[in-house]
Tab-separated table of C-alpha atoms and ligand atoms in Angstrom:
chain	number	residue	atom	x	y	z
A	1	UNK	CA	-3.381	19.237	5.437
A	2	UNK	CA	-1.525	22.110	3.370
A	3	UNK	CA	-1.193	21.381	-0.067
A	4	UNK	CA	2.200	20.952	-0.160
A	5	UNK	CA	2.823	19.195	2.835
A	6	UNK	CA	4.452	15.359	1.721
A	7	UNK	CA	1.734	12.508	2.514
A	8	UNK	CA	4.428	10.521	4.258
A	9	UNK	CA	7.102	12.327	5.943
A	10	UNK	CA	9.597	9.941	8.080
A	11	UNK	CA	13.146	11.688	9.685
A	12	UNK	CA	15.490	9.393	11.351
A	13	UNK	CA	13.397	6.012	11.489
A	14	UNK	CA	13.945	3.189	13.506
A	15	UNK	CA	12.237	0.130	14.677
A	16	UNK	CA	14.426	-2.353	16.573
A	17	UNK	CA	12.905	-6.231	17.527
A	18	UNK	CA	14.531	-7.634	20.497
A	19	UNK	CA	14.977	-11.231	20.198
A	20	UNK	CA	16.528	-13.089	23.300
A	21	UNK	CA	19.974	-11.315	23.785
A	22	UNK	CA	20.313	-9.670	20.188
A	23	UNK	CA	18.366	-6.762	18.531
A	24	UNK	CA	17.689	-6.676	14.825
A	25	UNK	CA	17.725	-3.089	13.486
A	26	UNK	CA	15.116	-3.207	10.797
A	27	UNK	CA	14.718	0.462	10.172
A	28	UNK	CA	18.071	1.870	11.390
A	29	UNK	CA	17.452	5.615	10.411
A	30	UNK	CA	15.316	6.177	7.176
A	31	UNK	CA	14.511	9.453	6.146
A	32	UNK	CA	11.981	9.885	3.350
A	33	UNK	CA	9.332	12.038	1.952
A	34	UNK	CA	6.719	11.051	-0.468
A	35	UNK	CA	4.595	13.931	-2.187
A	36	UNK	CA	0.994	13.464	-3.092
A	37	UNK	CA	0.793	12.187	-7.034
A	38	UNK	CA	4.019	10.156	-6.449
A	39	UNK	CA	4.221	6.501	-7.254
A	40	UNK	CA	7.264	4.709	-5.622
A	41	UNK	CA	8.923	1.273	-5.561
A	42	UNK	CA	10.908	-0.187	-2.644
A	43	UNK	CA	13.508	-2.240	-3.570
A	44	UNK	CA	15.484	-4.475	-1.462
A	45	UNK	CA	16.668	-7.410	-0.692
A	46	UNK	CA	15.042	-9.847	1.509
A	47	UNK	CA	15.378	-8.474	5.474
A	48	UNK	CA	16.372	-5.358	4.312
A	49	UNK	CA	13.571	-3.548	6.225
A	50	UNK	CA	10.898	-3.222	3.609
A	51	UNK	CA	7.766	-4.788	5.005
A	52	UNK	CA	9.186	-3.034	8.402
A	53	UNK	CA	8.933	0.024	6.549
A	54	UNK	CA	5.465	-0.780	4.865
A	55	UNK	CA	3.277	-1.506	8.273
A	56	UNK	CA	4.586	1.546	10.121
A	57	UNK	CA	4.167	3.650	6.843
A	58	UNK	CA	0.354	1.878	7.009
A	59	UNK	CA	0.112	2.631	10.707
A	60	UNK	CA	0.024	-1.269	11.793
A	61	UNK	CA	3.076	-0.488	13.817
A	62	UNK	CA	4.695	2.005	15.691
A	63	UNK	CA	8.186	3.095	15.461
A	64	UNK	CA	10.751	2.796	17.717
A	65	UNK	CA	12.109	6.037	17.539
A	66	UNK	CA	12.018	9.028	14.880
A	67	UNK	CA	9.647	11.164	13.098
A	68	UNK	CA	6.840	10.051	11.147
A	69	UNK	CA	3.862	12.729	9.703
A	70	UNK	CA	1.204	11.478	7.750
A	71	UNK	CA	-0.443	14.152	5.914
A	72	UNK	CA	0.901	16.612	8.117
A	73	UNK	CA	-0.276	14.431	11.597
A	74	UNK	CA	2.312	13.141	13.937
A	75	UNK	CA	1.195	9.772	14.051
A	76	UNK	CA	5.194	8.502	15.201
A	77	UNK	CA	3.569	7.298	18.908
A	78	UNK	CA	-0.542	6.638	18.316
A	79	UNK	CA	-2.381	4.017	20.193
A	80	UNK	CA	-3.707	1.032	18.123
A	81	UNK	CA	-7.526	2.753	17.635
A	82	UNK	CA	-6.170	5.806	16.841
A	83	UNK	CA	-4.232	4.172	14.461
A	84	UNK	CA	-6.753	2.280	12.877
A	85	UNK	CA	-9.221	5.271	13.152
A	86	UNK	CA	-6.552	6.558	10.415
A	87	UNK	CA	-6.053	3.665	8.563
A	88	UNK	CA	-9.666	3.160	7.868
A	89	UNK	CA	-10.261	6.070	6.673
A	90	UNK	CA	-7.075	7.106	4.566
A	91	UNK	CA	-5.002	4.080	3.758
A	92	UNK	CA	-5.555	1.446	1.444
A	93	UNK	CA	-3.959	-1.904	1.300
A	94	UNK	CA	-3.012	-4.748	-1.322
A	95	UNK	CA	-1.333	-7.923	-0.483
A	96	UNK	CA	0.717	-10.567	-1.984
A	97	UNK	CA	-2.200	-13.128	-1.251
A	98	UNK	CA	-5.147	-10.924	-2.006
A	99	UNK	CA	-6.835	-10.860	1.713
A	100	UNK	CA	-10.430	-11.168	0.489
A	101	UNK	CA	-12.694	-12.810	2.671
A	102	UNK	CA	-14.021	-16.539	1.553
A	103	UNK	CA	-17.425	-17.137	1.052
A	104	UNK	CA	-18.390	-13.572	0.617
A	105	UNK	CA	-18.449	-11.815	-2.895
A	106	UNK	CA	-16.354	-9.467	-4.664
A	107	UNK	CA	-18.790	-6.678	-4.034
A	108	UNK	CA	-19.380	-7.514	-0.510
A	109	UNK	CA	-15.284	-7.738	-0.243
A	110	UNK	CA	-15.110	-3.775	-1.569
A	111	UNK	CA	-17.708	-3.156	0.670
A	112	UNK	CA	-16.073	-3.821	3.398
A	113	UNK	CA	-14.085	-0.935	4.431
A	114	UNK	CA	-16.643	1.088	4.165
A	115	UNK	CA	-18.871	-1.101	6.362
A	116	UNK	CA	-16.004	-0.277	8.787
A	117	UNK	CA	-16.004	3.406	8.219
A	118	UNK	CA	-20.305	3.529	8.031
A	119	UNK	CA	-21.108	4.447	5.206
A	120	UNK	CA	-24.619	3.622	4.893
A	121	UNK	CA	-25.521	0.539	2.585
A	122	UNK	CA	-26.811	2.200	-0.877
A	123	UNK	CA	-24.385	4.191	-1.051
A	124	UNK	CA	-21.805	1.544	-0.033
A	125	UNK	CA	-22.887	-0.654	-2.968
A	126	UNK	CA	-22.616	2.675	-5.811
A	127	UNK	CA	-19.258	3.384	-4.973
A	128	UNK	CA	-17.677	-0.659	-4.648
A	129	UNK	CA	-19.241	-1.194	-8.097
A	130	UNK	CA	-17.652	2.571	-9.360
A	131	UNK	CA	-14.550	1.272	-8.296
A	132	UNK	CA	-14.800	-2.299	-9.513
A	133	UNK	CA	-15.458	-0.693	-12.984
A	134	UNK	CA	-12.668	1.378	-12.900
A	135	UNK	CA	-10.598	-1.722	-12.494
A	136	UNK	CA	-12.321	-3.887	-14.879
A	137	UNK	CA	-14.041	-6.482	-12.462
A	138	UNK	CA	-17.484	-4.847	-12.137
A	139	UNK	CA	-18.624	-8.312	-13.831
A	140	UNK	CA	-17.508	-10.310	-11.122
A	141	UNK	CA	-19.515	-8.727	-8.583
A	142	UNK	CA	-21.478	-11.666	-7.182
A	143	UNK	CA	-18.375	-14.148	-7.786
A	144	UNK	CA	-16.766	-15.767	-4.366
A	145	UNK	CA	-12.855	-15.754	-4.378
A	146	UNK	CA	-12.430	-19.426	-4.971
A	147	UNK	CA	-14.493	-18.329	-8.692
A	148	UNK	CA	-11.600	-15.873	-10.200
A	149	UNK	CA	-8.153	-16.044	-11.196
A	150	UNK	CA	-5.275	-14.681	-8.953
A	151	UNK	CA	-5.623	-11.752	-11.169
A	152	UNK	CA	-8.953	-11.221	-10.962
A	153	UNK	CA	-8.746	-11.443	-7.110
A	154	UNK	CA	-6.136	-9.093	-6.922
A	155	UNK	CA	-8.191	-6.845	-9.556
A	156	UNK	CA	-11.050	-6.618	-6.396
A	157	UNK	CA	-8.565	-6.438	-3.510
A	158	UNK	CA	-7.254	-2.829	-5.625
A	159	UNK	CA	-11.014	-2.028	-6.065
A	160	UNK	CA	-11.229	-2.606	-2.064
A	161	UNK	CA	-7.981	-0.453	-1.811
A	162	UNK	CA	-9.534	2.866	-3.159
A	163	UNK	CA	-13.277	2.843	-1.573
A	164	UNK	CA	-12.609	5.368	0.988
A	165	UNK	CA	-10.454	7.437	-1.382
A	166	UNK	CA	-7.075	7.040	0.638
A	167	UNK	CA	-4.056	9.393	0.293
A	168	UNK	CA	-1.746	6.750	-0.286
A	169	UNK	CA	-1.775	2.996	-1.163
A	170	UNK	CA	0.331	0.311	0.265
A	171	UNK	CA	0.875	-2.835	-1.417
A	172	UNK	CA	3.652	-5.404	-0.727
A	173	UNK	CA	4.494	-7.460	-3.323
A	174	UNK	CA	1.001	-7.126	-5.027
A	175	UNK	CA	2.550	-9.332	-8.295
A	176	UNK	CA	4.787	-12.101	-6.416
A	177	UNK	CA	2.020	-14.254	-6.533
A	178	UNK	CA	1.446	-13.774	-9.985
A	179	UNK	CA	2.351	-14.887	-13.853
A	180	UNK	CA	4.656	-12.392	-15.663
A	181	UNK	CA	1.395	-11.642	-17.987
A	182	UNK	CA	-0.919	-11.157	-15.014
A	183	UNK	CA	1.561	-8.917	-13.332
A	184	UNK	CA	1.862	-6.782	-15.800
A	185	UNK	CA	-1.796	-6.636	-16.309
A	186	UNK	CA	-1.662	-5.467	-12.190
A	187	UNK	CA	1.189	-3.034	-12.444
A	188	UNK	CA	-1.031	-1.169	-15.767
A	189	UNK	CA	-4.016	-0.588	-13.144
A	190	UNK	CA	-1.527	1.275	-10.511
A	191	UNK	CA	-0.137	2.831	-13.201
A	192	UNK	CA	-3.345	3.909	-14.795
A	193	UNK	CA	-4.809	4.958	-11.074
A	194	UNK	CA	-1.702	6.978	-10.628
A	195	UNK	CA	-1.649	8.459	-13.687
A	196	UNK	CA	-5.624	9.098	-14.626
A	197	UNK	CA	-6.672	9.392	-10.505
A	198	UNK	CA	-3.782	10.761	-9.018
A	199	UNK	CA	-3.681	8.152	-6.421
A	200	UNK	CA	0.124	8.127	-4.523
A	201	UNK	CA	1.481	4.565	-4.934
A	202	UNK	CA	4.056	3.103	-2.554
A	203	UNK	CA	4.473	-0.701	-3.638
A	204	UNK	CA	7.475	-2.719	-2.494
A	205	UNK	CA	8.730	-5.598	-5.289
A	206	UNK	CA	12.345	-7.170	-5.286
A	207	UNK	CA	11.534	-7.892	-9.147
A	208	UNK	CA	13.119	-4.563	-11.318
A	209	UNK	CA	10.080	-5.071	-14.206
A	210	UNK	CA	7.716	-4.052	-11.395
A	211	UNK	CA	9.831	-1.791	-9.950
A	212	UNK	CA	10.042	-0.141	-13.557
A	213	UNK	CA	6.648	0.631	-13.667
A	214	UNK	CA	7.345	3.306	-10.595
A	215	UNK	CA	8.566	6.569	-11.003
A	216	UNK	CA	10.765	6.611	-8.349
A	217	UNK	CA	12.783	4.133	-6.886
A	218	UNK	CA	13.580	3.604	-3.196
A	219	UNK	CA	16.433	1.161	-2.346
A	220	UNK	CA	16.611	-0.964	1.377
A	221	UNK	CA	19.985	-2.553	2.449
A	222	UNK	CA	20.233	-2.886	6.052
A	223	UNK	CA	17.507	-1.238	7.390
A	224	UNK	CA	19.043	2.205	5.379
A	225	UNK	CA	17.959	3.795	2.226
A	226	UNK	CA	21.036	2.946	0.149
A	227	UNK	CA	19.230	4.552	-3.141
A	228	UNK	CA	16.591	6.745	-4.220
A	229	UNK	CA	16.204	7.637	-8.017
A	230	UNK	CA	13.493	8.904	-10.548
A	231	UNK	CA	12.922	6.398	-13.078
A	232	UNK	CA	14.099	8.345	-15.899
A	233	UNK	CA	11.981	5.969	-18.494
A	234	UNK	CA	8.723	6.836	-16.970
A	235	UNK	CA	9.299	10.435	-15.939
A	236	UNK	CA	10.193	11.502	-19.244
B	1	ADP	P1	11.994	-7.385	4.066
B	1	ADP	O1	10.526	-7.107	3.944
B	1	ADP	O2	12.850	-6.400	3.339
B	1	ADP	O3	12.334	-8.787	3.665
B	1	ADP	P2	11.559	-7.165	6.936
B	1	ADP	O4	11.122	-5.771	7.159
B	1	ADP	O5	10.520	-8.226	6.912
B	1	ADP	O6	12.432	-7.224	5.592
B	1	ADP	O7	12.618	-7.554	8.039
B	1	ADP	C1	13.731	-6.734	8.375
B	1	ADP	C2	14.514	-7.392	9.505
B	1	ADP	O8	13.739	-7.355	10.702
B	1	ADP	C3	14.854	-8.854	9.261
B	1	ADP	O9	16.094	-9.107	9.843
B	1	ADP	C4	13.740	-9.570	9.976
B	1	ADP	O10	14.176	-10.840	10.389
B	1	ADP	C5	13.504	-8.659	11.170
B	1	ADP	N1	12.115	-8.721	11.668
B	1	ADP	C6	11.009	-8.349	10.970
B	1	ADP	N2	9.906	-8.482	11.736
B	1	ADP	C7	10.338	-8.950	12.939
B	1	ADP	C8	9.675	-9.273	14.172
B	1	ADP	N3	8.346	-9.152	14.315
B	1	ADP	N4	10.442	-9.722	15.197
B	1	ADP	C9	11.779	-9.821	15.067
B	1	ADP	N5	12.443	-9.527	13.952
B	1	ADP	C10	11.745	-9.087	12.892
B	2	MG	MG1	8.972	-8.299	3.117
């Protein structure tokens, strides 16, 4: 990929869900770049298209129609492997409810990707705890789920995020099942990955203190973009 060239380019957007005689228009024509570096929040307000817009951004979904380039690919029509083939390798995820598997440890959780993408076992283990350290949960390496906080868990799912070094991060909601403390605590290690690792950040919130952490804001209404902005607080 050229330098330059946006990680996620989308031109005219749409995904439309039949149901029975109606169609919903999720995504009813979003155009948006995001350049390497960036960090943005999607705002919106519930069924305004934003998780839509998350799993075709993460390549868990097709479009219906439109443009889509990630990292200069045109990945706007790829069969599921192909997409996953992509996803595996340069996409990393963080959910609302954390995802890690049960009865397995935080390390083996950070592992896991890159049990997925084969990278042999050594060097799996070196690079899961490099991560973990980076956000602050290198301790809790042999500890199952059901033994951390919410914060903590989310602390390893972000570790899990970044083993394979993606080009952009998706996380929905990462904070909404969180105290206002803990959140914050979450939103400092995007910032700090953005900032110190250059990581590009799209996370979608409806709250405006996560959404302030960004430096850009995206606005959903409809399934359209109604506002995009650079958050003047932490661009200066
Ligand atoms: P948000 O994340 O902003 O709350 P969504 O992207 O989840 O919004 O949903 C956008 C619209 O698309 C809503 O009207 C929702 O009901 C509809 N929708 C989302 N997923 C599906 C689906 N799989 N089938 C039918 N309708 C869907
Ligand atoms: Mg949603």
């Amino acid at each position: 990929m050229h330098a330059t060239e946006p990680v996620v380019r989308v031109r005219e957007l749409r995904k439309v869900y039949a149901l029975g005689e109606t169609t919903v228009r999720a995504l009813d024509g979003i155009d948006l770049d995001i350049a390497r570096g960036e960090f943005i929040a999607v705002m919106g307000p519930s069924g305004s298209g934003k998780s839509t817009f998350m799993q075709i951004a993460g390549l868990l979904d097709n479009p219906t129609s439109g443009e889509y380039r990630f990292e200069g690919a045109d990945v706007a029509h790829l069969d599921p492997d192909a997409r996953a083939d992509i996803r595996s390798r340069r996409l990393g995820f963080v959910f609302q409810a954390y995802n890690l598997l049960p009865r397995t440890n935080a390390l083996e959780n950070v592992e896991l990707p890159m049990v997925y993408a084969g990278v042999p076992a050594a060097e799996r283990r070196e690079i899961a705890l490099a991560k973990m350290r980076i956000v602050g949960v290198d301790h809790l390496a042999l500890h199952n789920p059901n033994q951390m906080s919410g914060g903590q868990q989310q602390r390893v799912a972000i570790a899990r995020s970044l083993v394979n070094n993606p080009g952009l991060i998706l996380a929905d909601e990462p904070t909404g099942a969180l105290d206002s403390k803990t959140s914050l605590d979450v939103m400092h290690i995007f910032k700090a990955l953005n900032d110190e690792e250059g990581i590009t950040i799209m996370l979608v919130t409806h709250e405006p203190d996560i959404a302030a952490h960004a430096k850009r804001i995206v606005t959903f209404r409809d399934g359209h973009i109604v506002d995009d902005r650079e958050n003047a607080e932490r661009a200066a």
